[in-house]
Amino acid sequence: MPTPLPQPDENNAWRLETPGVEGWTRTARPDDPNKYFMVSTDGHVQEPANLWRQRIDTRFRDRLPGVAVDAEGRKYQKTEGFRPVRIRNIRFDGEDGLRNGAGETPEQRIHDLALDGVDAEILFPNKGLTIWATPDPEFSQAMCRVYNDWAWETFADYNDRLCPMGCVAAADIDGAIAEIQRVAALGFRGLSLPCKPVWGAPDHEAANYNLPEFDPLWACIQEVDLPITFHVSTGRDPRTSRGNGGAVVNYAVHSLAPTMEPIANLCASGALERFPELRFGSVEAGIGWVPWAIWALDEAYRKHHMFVRPKLSQLPSDYFKDRGFATFQEDKPGLDLAREHGLVDNFMWANDYPHHEGTWPHSAAAIERTMGQLEDGERARILGLNAARVFRLPIPERYHDQPDVREFVRR
């Protein structure tokens, strides 16, 4: 059955706040006959709880994430690459409870996304974000294959609207190449690689994406012509901070911020010169950091020229502007800087359905709170057209009379 939408409780009432849409020729409101074409570039599936235990090679089964109980009977989340985290019985009421269980079937997702004005969605794991949480790339690759099989079985018939990314353990380069070729042949529209190929805290001995040893991987990705995504919380333990304020610190510092690293590695290392067709971007990390980050990369390239190897034919920022992207839910600081820094074509909106960090089911209000300073065409690109270009999504006929969509379809 479709998910009923309750009235927001006191903790979520702020989500309805909006300055209105005076002067807008189109809106994000689902009942607007001239609504923007909208793609949520970050949504999360609801995998069966026993997915990996049922399907993975038996030699890995005892290493899967699960629950451990200590001598006092306290329960802890057990994940190979995370510190043990106490499981607490937190009550989720109203909309918070609704989000916890939403999106269990493709049909429910399509219904719920339509209530939010969303026409298509780029999908990532939910429970499966831990498939990279191990320093063992063979184990990680095995978990990726299980996820990819299930995701394609579940969403293949909806791949024009619900588009799972093929998950790959990058440190297992040969295995990654084989899995990339497999998911590309199936019809996946993009790939999800971990923010660091080797899980864990920063370690100069560990391989990273700036090194030429990853060139065979980039060559394969360029050949299959799929965009690369780097989702938050996929390089190291995002639950580093404990105690007071830990939930806030972990989200902002240990989950979002490390997503800058793979972008910097690609833009500064020369990999994008050797593989000029790669498309790449960060997911769920926001966009406010992007103008500063690419400015800082350029500053380092110019001022540390005596140390820089290799020399590049473009500045690091040019590579990002040419082929990079970043997704966000609500990021007014980043949107305020988009036009000034020439990044309107690099930013993509998402509602992060059904996660609490997202904007579903009140995305229109969030868009109105944060995008009023943009021009109509800029909103159209950020809300959907940029994603349609990068992930090669079809645009429904209902939008073809809109001038910018008509021009986009003609290209």
PDB file of N, CA, C and O in Angstrom, residues 111-145:
ATOM      1  N   HIS A 111       5.427   5.916  -5.974  1.00  0.00           N
ATOM      2  CA  HIS A 111       4.306   6.664  -5.397  1.00  0.00           C
ATOM      3  C   HIS A 111       4.798   7.769  -4.477  1.00  0.00           C
ATOM      4  O   HIS A 111       4.377   8.927  -4.587  1.00  0.00           O
ATOM      5  N   ASP A 112       5.706   7.426  -3.562  1.00  0.00           N
ATOM      6  CA  ASP A 112       6.185   8.401  -2.590  1.00  0.00           C
ATOM      7  C   ASP A 112       6.983   9.520  -3.256  1.00  0.00           C
ATOM      8  O   ASP A 112       6.884  10.689  -2.865  1.00  0.00           O
ATOM      9  N   LEU A 113       7.778   9.183  -4.252  1.00  0.00           N
ATOM     10  CA  LEU A 113       8.559  10.205  -4.950  1.00  0.00           C
ATOM     11  C   LEU A 113       7.648  11.143  -5.737  1.00  0.00           C
ATOM     12  O   LEU A 113       7.899  12.354  -5.806  1.00  0.00           O
ATOM     13  N   ALA A 114       6.579  10.602  -6.306  1.00  0.00           N
ATOM     14  CA  ALA A 114       5.632  11.453  -7.026  1.00  0.00           C
ATOM     15  C   ALA A 114       4.986  12.470  -6.089  1.00  0.00           C
ATOM     16  O   ALA A 114       4.745  13.624  -6.472  1.00  0.00           O
ATOM     17  N   LEU A 115       4.702  12.080  -4.849  1.00  0.00           N
ATOM     18  CA  LEU A 115       4.157  13.009  -3.867  1.00  0.00           C
ATOM     19  C   LEU A 115       5.125  14.147  -3.573  1.00  0.00           C
ATOM     20  O   LEU A 115       4.731  15.204  -3.085  1.00  0.00           O
ATOM     21  N   ASP A 116       6.409  13.930  -3.870  1.00  0.00           N
ATOM     22  CA  ASP A 116       7.451  14.917  -3.616  1.00  0.00           C
ATOM     23  C   ASP A 116       7.898  15.621  -4.894  1.00  0.00           C
ATOM     24  O   ASP A 116       8.866  16.383  -4.875  1.00  0.00           O
ATOM     25  N   GLY A 117       7.240  15.325  -6.002  1.00  0.00           N
ATOM     26  CA  GLY A 117       7.582  15.983  -7.264  1.00  0.00           C
ATOM     27  C   GLY A 117       8.729  15.350  -8.018  1.00  0.00           C
ATOM     28  O   GLY A 117       9.184  15.903  -9.024  1.00  0.00           O
ATOM     29  N   VAL A 118       9.206  14.191  -7.576  1.00  0.00           N
ATOM     30  CA  VAL A 118      10.410  13.587  -8.150  1.00  0.00           C
ATOM     31  C   VAL A 118      10.035  12.645  -9.291  1.00  0.00           C
ATOM     32  O   VAL A 118       9.189  11.763  -9.140  1.00  0.00           O
ATOM     33  N   ASP A 119      10.709  12.823 -10.428  1.00  0.00           N
ATOM     34  CA  ASP A 119      10.457  12.006 -11.623  1.00  0.00           C
ATOM     35  C   ASP A 119      11.394  10.818 -11.746  1.00  0.00           C
ATOM     36  O   ASP A 119      11.032   9.814 -12.361  1.00  0.00           O
ATOM     37  N   ALA A 120      12.599  10.914 -11.222  1.00  0.00           N
ATOM     38  CA  ALA A 120      13.567   9.826 -11.311  1.00  0.00           C
ATOM     39  C   ALA A 120      14.511   9.924 -10.123  1.00  0.00           C
ATOM     40  O   ALA A 120      14.646  10.984  -9.498  1.00  0.00           O
ATOM     41  N   GLU A 121      15.184   8.800  -9.828  1.00  0.00           N
ATOM     42  CA  GLU A 121      15.994   8.718  -8.614  1.00  0.00           C
ATOM     43  C   GLU A 121      17.242   7.886  -8.885  1.00  0.00           C
ATOM     44  O   GLU A 121      17.182   6.839  -9.530  1.00  0.00           O
ATOM     45  N   ILE A 122      18.379   8.374  -8.398  1.00  0.00           N
ATOM     46  CA  ILE A 122      19.628   7.621  -8.425  1.00  0.00           C
ATOM     47  C   ILE A 122      19.755   6.918  -7.079  1.00  0.00           C
ATOM     48  O   ILE A 122      19.693   7.569  -6.030  1.00  0.00           O
ATOM     49  N   LEU A 123      19.950   5.601  -7.101  1.00  0.00           N
ATOM     50  CA  LEU A 123      19.820   4.784  -5.897  1.00  0.00           C
ATOM     51  C   LEU A 123      21.156   4.268  -5.384  1.00  0.00           C
ATOM     52  O   LEU A 123      22.012   3.834  -6.155  1.00  0.00           O
ATOM     53  N   PHE A 124      21.273   4.277  -4.055  1.00  0.00           N
ATOM     54  CA  PHE A 124      22.455   3.779  -3.359  1.00  0.00           C
ATOM     55  C   PHE A 124      22.022   2.807  -2.269  1.00  0.00           C
ATOM     56  O   PHE A 124      20.856   2.776  -1.876  1.00  0.00           O
ATOM     57  N   PRO A 125      22.964   2.010  -1.765  1.00  0.00           N
ATOM     58  CA  PRO A 125      22.615   1.095  -0.674  1.00  0.00           C
ATOM     59  C   PRO A 125      22.151   1.845   0.574  1.00  0.00           C
ATOM     60  O   PRO A 125      22.368   3.055   0.717  1.00  0.00           O
ATOM     61  N   ASN A 126      21.549   1.125   1.481  1.00  0.00           N
ATOM     62  CA  ASN A 126      21.147   1.632   2.785  1.00  0.00           C
ATOM     63  C   ASN A 126      21.908   0.825   3.842  1.00  0.00           C
ATOM     64  O   ASN A 126      22.968   1.253   4.289  1.00  0.00           O
ATOM     65  N   LYS A 127      21.405  -0.352   4.172  1.00  0.00           N
ATOM     66  CA  LYS A 127      22.199  -1.250   5.014  1.00  0.00           C
ATOM     67  C   LYS A 127      23.545  -1.522   4.345  1.00  0.00           C
ATOM     68  O   LYS A 127      24.570  -1.682   5.006  1.00  0.00           O
ATOM     69  N   GLY A 128      23.524  -1.578   3.041  1.00  0.00           N
ATOM     70  CA  GLY A 128      24.708  -1.936   2.268  1.00  0.00           C
ATOM     71  C   GLY A 128      25.787  -0.882   2.193  1.00  0.00           C
ATOM     72  O   GLY A 128      26.819  -1.127   1.559  1.00  0.00           O
ATOM     73  N   LEU A 129      25.601   0.284   2.809  1.00  0.00           N
ATOM     74  CA  LEU A 129      26.717   1.233   2.840  1.00  0.00           C
ATOM     75  C   LEU A 129      27.911   0.661   3.612  1.00  0.00           C
ATOM     76  O   LEU A 129      29.025   1.183   3.505  1.00  0.00           O
ATOM     77  N   THR A 130      27.689  -0.426   4.351  1.00  0.00           N
ATOM     78  CA  THR A 130      28.795  -1.067   5.066  1.00  0.00           C
ATOM     79  C   THR A 130      29.539  -2.080   4.193  1.00  0.00           C
ATOM     80  O   THR A 130      30.472  -2.721   4.677  1.00  0.00           O
ATOM     81  N   ILE A 131      29.172  -2.229   2.933  1.00  0.00           N
ATOM     82  CA  ILE A 131      29.868  -3.215   2.096  1.00  0.00           C
ATOM     83  C   ILE A 131      31.319  -2.826   1.847  1.00  0.00           C
ATOM     84  O   ILE A 131      32.121  -3.676   1.452  1.00  0.00           O
ATOM     85  N   TRP A 132      31.673  -1.574   2.088  1.00  0.00           N
ATOM     86  CA  TRP A 132      33.061  -1.148   1.927  1.00  0.00           C
ATOM     87  C   TRP A 132      33.794  -1.080   3.269  1.00  0.00           C
ATOM     88  O   TRP A 132      34.982  -0.754   3.293  1.00  0.00           O
ATOM     89  N   ALA A 133      33.108  -1.368   4.365  1.00  0.00           N
ATOM     90  CA  ALA A 133      33.679  -1.175   5.707  1.00  0.00           C
ATOM     91  C   ALA A 133      34.537  -2.354   6.130  1.00  0.00           C
ATOM     92  O   ALA A 133      34.258  -3.038   7.121  1.00  0.00           O
ATOM     93  N   THR A 134      35.567  -2.607   5.362  1.00  0.00           N
ATOM     94  CA  THR A 134      36.527  -3.662   5.664  1.00  0.00           C
ATOM     95  C   THR A 134      37.813  -3.366   4.914  1.00  0.00           C
ATOM     96  O   THR A 134      37.758  -2.875   3.775  1.00  0.00           O
ATOM     97  N   PRO A 135      38.961  -3.663   5.487  1.00  0.00           N
ATOM     98  CA  PRO A 135      40.214  -3.503   4.755  1.00  0.00           C
ATOM     99  C   PRO A 135      40.487  -4.652   3.789  1.00  0.00           C
ATOM    100  O   PRO A 135      41.496  -4.629   3.083  1.00  0.00           O
ATOM    101  N   ASP A 136      39.595  -5.644   3.743  1.00  0.00           N
ATOM    102  CA  ASP A 136      39.758  -6.810   2.882  1.00  0.00           C
ATOM    103  C   ASP A 136      38.980  -6.596   1.581  1.00  0.00           C
ATOM    104  O   ASP A 136      37.754  -6.735   1.556  1.00  0.00           O
ATOM    105  N   PRO A 137      39.656  -6.277   0.470  1.00  0.00           N
ATOM    106  CA  PRO A 137      38.927  -5.958  -0.757  1.00  0.00           C
ATOM    107  C   PRO A 137      38.190  -7.144  -1.360  1.00  0.00           C
ATOM    108  O   PRO A 137      37.164  -6.961  -2.020  1.00  0.00           O
ATOM    109  N   GLU A 138      38.659  -8.357  -1.114  1.00  0.00           N
ATOM    110  CA  GLU A 138      37.962  -9.528  -1.648  1.00  0.00           C
ATOM    111  C   GLU A 138      36.612  -9.701  -0.947  1.00  0.00           C
ATOM    112  O   GLU A 138      35.594  -9.991  -1.590  1.00  0.00           O
ATOM    113  N   PHE A 139      36.594  -9.530   0.366  1.00  0.00           N
ATOM    114  CA  PHE A 139      35.344  -9.584   1.119  1.00  0.00           C
ATOM    115  C   PHE A 139      34.403  -8.472   0.669  1.00  0.00           C
ATOM    116  O   PHE A 139      33.207  -8.692   0.442  1.00  0.00           O
ATOM    117  N   SER A 140      34.942  -7.277   0.520  1.00  0.00           N
ATOM    118  CA  SER A 140      34.129  -6.149   0.068  1.00  0.00           C
ATOM    119  C   SER A 140      33.531  -6.409  -1.311  1.00  0.00           C
ATOM    120  O   SER A 140      32.350  -6.153  -1.551  1.00  0.00           O
ATOM    121  N   GLN A 141      34.340  -6.929  -2.217  1.00  0.00           N
ATOM    122  CA  GLN A 141      33.848  -7.209  -3.570  1.00  0.00           C
ATOM    123  C   GLN A 141      32.739  -8.248  -3.554  1.00  0.00           C
ATOM    124  O   GLN A 141      31.762  -8.142  -4.307  1.00  0.00           O
ATOM    125  N   ALA A 142      32.867  -9.234  -2.678  1.00  0.00           N
ATOM    126  CA  ALA A 142      31.821 -10.249  -2.570  1.00  0.00           C
ATOM    127  C   ALA A 142      30.504  -9.618  -2.112  1.00  0.00           C
ATOM    128  O   ALA A 142      29.424  -9.953  -2.615  1.00  0.00           O
ATOM    129  N   MET A 143      30.572  -8.706  -1.146  1.00  0.00           N
ATOM    130  CA  MET A 143      29.361  -8.016  -0.692  1.00  0.00           C
ATOM    131  C   MET A 143      28.797  -7.132  -1.794  1.00  0.00           C
ATOM    132  O   MET A 143      27.571  -7.018  -1.955  1.00  0.00           O
ATOM    133  N   CYS A 144      29.664  -6.482  -2.567  1.00  0.00           N
ATOM    134  CA  CYS A 144      29.207  -5.654  -3.681  1.00  0.00           C
ATOM    135  C   CYS A 144      28.434  -6.483  -4.704  1.00  0.00           C
ATOM    136  O   CYS A 144      27.370  -6.069  -5.192  1.00  0.00           O
ATOM    137  N   ARG A 145      28.961  -7.651  -5.032  1.00  0.00           N
ATOM    138  CA  ARG A 145      28.289  -8.486  -6.034  1.00  0.00           C
ATOM    139  C   ARG A 145      26.902  -8.922  -5.569  1.00  0.00           C
ATOM    140  O   ARG A 145      25.943  -8.935  -6.356  1.00  0.00           O
TER     141      ARG A 145
END
